[in-house]
Amino acid sequence: MADPKHIRFDTLALHAGQQPDSEHGSLAVPIYQTTSYVFKSTDHAASLFNLERAGHIYSRISNPTVSVLEERLSALEGGVGAVATASGQAALHLAIVTLMGSGGHIVASRALYGGSYNLLALTLPRFGITASFVDPRDANAFKSAIRPETRLIFAETVGNPNLEVLDIPQIAQVAHEAGLPLMIDATFTTPYLGQPIALGADIVMHSATKYLGGHGVAIGGILIDGGSFDWEAQAAKFPTLTEPYAGYHGLDFAEEFGPAAFIMRARAEGLRDFGASMSPTTAFHLLQGIETLPLRMARHIHNARQVVRFLETAPGVAWVNSPDLPEHPDHDRAQELYPKGSTAIVTFGIKGGRKAAATFIEKLKVFSHLANIGDAKSLAIHPASTTHQQMNAQALAAAGIGEDLIRLSVGLEDERDLVEDLAQALHAAAKGG
Amino acid sequence: MDFSLDGYRVFAATGGVPFDSAKPSLILLHGAGMNHTVWALQARYLAHHGQNVLAVDLPGHGKSEGAAFSCVEEYAGWLLRFLDAANLKQAALAGHSLGALIALETAGKAPERILRLILLGVAARMAVHPDMLASAREGTNEVIRCMTSWCHARKHHFGGNRLPGMWMLGLAHHLIARSKPGVIFAGLSACNDYKGALDAAGRITCPTLLVLGDSDLMTPAKGGRELAGLIKNARAETIPGSGHMMMSEAPDATLDLMRGAF
């Protein structure tokens, strides 16, 4: 067979979206720190505003530096286009409000990042959008929760913090049989470990703050359109994409932009009106991280495996949870969907419950205690008292978050230093501080 | 908007402006395995600047019903019937790739009905790689990977889309992947088998513009220039840095050349 010679992943991570700066030859992506762009003529201006021509108007809607990031992540995820947002939460919000209005309903995995859970369970109902939460391992539960007003199925590649590995092909089939798109939060895995669109997802979002940026210096989100969902086949459910929009002189996004209808509407309306855009400097920081994403993710996975190996036999550890372990309920699925490794997040139970957990966290020296994951530096947190504290006891129990649960985001340090740090903190916790 | 032709629905996008057969009309014809959305960055502008645009979905493509044809001459006959269905005695035609061959054949067949011709990514012979044809016949993904790759200049494999945030290759891939079974093979076969370009070129009387990409691997610019030499009233313009998909690779340059043809 002829070789079509597509650019490969590691090369795309360094180059996608960027053409050399024609003026100065800058190798790095220039930071276009500008709010707006000079029009060539009144006709040019009018045509840009009416989406007759492509180009930048105002940096809330698009910016050349941010566009490089958007293209790069579209390329890495195998999508048609992307919109970068002020945060991962903004990406989630943008996706939802692009697809539905008041009366809409979402079927979501109950194993979600706490912020996503709050948005879906507590905040959006005030605006008439509701959600049902189901066991991510139960495809029938997703199916049963679908209602006539459901507009989206939403889940994470790997659940937070219990590390359930979603069967994306199966849940995509459930969604598509119901005429619904599947959106995946792939923050934990990144496109290096797996590409949800190739597995059947229609939309992918990330908190780019985590592994994509990788250095804990910039908050950002990204929303990627897989281009595969046929909105016109479900026109009655998605009028925002299939009916004339008065905001652009009757533009019908699906008719005009075909596979890119969703992401075009998300930008044209969502960034214009909600305005949760990304700054060019943030995009620059995130691009620096993405350049080394393949190298970092391989090392994250390697170090996480060493940490798991240590914790399995460490005194003071009640249990260890990682899809890498054969006893993990999703081990086989993780191997199949993520052959390079499924996550560098490790959770474990500490003997002695909440008090021991607090001591352990406070005694860590290399691991930092903070509410983030995916940093180059190793991180630790006690979810029940921090990231998931808004959940009541029932919701915590349903999400499998016990008071003994510690979540580690394993970083890029020397693996021996990580293991030694965990050992001394566990020892201190066992002694009661 | 929808038309009815040969018992089937034919869809044509109007660029956001209601169809008005009293205005000068421009029919846009897409290439193999594609649909009207390839003209997104030209049709809307032209429609808002005086042209009565009909960016059609060829039979079997996009939202048009029926089976795709595997013969350029058959498409040309269909297009003339479409002009009748749209109540257009005359129109300008702009076609890309397979669409350019259809426009060429139609203008040769009924020169009195075609006011202007814009041929993009075109050559008199469009031989298709045998592996692509084989994959298209078997319905495997390789043909989509090959089309996506070879339709774009190598520099655009790295991106740099004028449309902010859009990944050019991904968009082309997912557009082609939406084709119904057999449509890609029919389109590529039509290109590969067409041998009427020289005859048609000799019969064309209207002003003709050829828009070529200097990095076009599918229809190298040299072939386009040779075709232009066979048409009485033709000129060829080459877009630097563009491959076969000049409408997305160089949308402004393509639009400006198209505008200049009127």
XYZ file of C-alpha atoms in Angstrom, chain B residues 67-220:
154
model
C -26.269 7.091 -6.170
C -22.967 8.753 -6.955
C -22.003 8.490 -10.619
C -18.708 6.972 -11.687
C -18.495 8.870 -14.949
C -17.820 12.589 -15.533
C -20.050 12.681 -18.615
C -22.970 11.388 -16.556
C -22.408 14.142 -13.995
C -22.355 16.723 -16.797
C -25.725 15.559 -18.041
C -27.038 15.672 -14.492
C -25.705 19.207 -14.023
C -27.502 20.482 -17.120
C -30.719 18.955 -15.808
C -30.007 20.585 -12.470
C -29.766 24.002 -14.145
C -33.199 23.336 -15.599
C -34.536 22.282 -12.212
C -33.183 25.491 -10.689
C -34.720 27.513 -13.529
C -31.327 28.794 -14.626
C -30.859 29.305 -18.347
C -27.239 30.227 -17.809
C -24.786 30.144 -14.923
C -21.148 30.339 -14.043
C -19.524 27.137 -12.841
C -16.705 26.703 -10.337
C -15.479 23.185 -9.747
C -12.755 21.609 -7.679
C -10.976 18.420 -8.727
C -13.757 16.019 -9.837
C -16.033 19.051 -9.762
C -13.639 20.851 -12.133
C -13.834 17.980 -14.629
C -17.633 18.067 -14.377
C -17.605 21.829 -14.995
C -15.211 21.413 -17.919
C -17.275 18.655 -19.528
C -20.507 20.591 -18.985
C -19.097 23.765 -20.524
C -17.896 21.748 -23.499
C -21.240 20.071 -23.868
C -23.413 23.190 -23.595
C -21.161 26.229 -24.045
C -24.158 28.499 -24.575
C -25.339 27.915 -21.001
C -22.071 28.510 -19.183
C -21.109 32.138 -18.690
C -17.832 31.666 -16.836
C -15.723 28.791 -15.719
C -13.454 28.530 -12.688
C -11.499 25.288 -12.494
C -9.600 24.623 -9.265
C -7.090 21.816 -8.707
C -7.479 20.504 -12.219
C -5.586 18.764 -14.996
C -6.682 17.155 -18.243
C -5.844 13.726 -16.872
C -6.336 12.858 -13.219
C -4.827 9.422 -12.834
C -5.534 8.019 -9.377
C -2.968 5.883 -7.565
C -3.958 2.201 -7.964
C -3.629 1.598 -4.222
C -6.108 4.393 -3.550
C -8.558 2.963 -6.023
C -8.154 -0.495 -4.531
C -8.737 0.788 -1.009
C -11.725 2.823 -2.150
C -13.191 -0.234 -3.858
C -12.715 -2.309 -0.708
C -13.978 0.468 1.559
C -10.899 0.562 3.790
C -9.610 3.657 5.542
C -6.349 3.774 3.634
C -7.909 5.740 0.807
C -9.004 8.418 3.281
C -5.532 8.587 4.789
C -4.000 8.903 1.307
C -6.481 11.531 0.128
C -6.041 13.552 3.308
C -2.280 13.448 3.013
C -1.807 13.974 -0.692
C -4.498 16.625 -0.997
C -2.527 18.966 1.260
C 0.848 20.578 0.683
C 3.451 19.132 3.050
C 3.741 22.470 4.866
C 0.077 22.233 5.767
C 0.617 18.839 7.396
C 1.890 21.051 10.209
C -1.242 23.189 10.199
C -1.442 26.942 10.106
C -5.113 27.177 9.235
C -6.511 30.627 8.496
C -9.686 29.487 10.217
C -8.701 29.828 13.887
C -8.308 26.581 15.781
C -9.193 24.285 12.906
C -6.984 21.305 12.035
C -7.001 21.153 8.247
C -6.095 17.499 7.849
C -8.543 16.377 10.507
C -11.339 18.320 8.906
C -10.636 16.787 5.496
C -10.358 13.313 7.010
C -13.655 13.496 8.858
C -15.401 15.068 5.874
C -14.310 12.279 3.532
C -15.025 9.656 6.191
C -18.687 10.700 6.150
C -19.050 9.433 2.576
C -21.619 6.756 2.026
C -20.296 3.352 0.906
C -19.113 3.361 -2.684
C -19.102 7.134 -3.081
C -15.337 7.613 -2.824
C -14.665 4.815 -5.286
C -17.204 6.196 -7.734
C -15.642 9.660 -7.547
C -12.069 8.504 -7.893
C -13.035 6.199 -10.754
C -14.724 9.087 -12.520
C -11.523 11.146 -12.252
C -9.289 8.264 -13.240
C -11.339 7.232 -16.272
C -12.156 10.653 -17.729
C -10.529 11.165 -21.104
C -12.714 13.909 -22.538
C -10.858 16.953 -21.266
C -9.100 17.786 -24.519
C -12.296 17.624 -26.560
C -14.236 19.637 -24.012
C -11.482 22.251 -23.743
C -11.638 22.854 -27.480
C -15.359 23.628 -27.363
C -15.305 26.072 -24.454
C -16.005 29.662 -25.347
C -16.545 31.417 -21.999
C -13.854 33.176 -19.960
C -12.080 30.516 -17.939
C -9.875 30.779 -14.866
C -7.757 27.900 -13.624
C -6.689 28.113 -9.967
C -3.731 25.853 -9.280
C -1.598 25.019 -6.266
C 2.149 24.999 -6.795
C 2.480 22.136 -4.285
C -0.466 20.104 -5.574
C 0.432 16.404 -5.650
C -2.948 15.240 -6.941
C -3.108 17.538 -9.965
C 0.305 19.151 -10.387
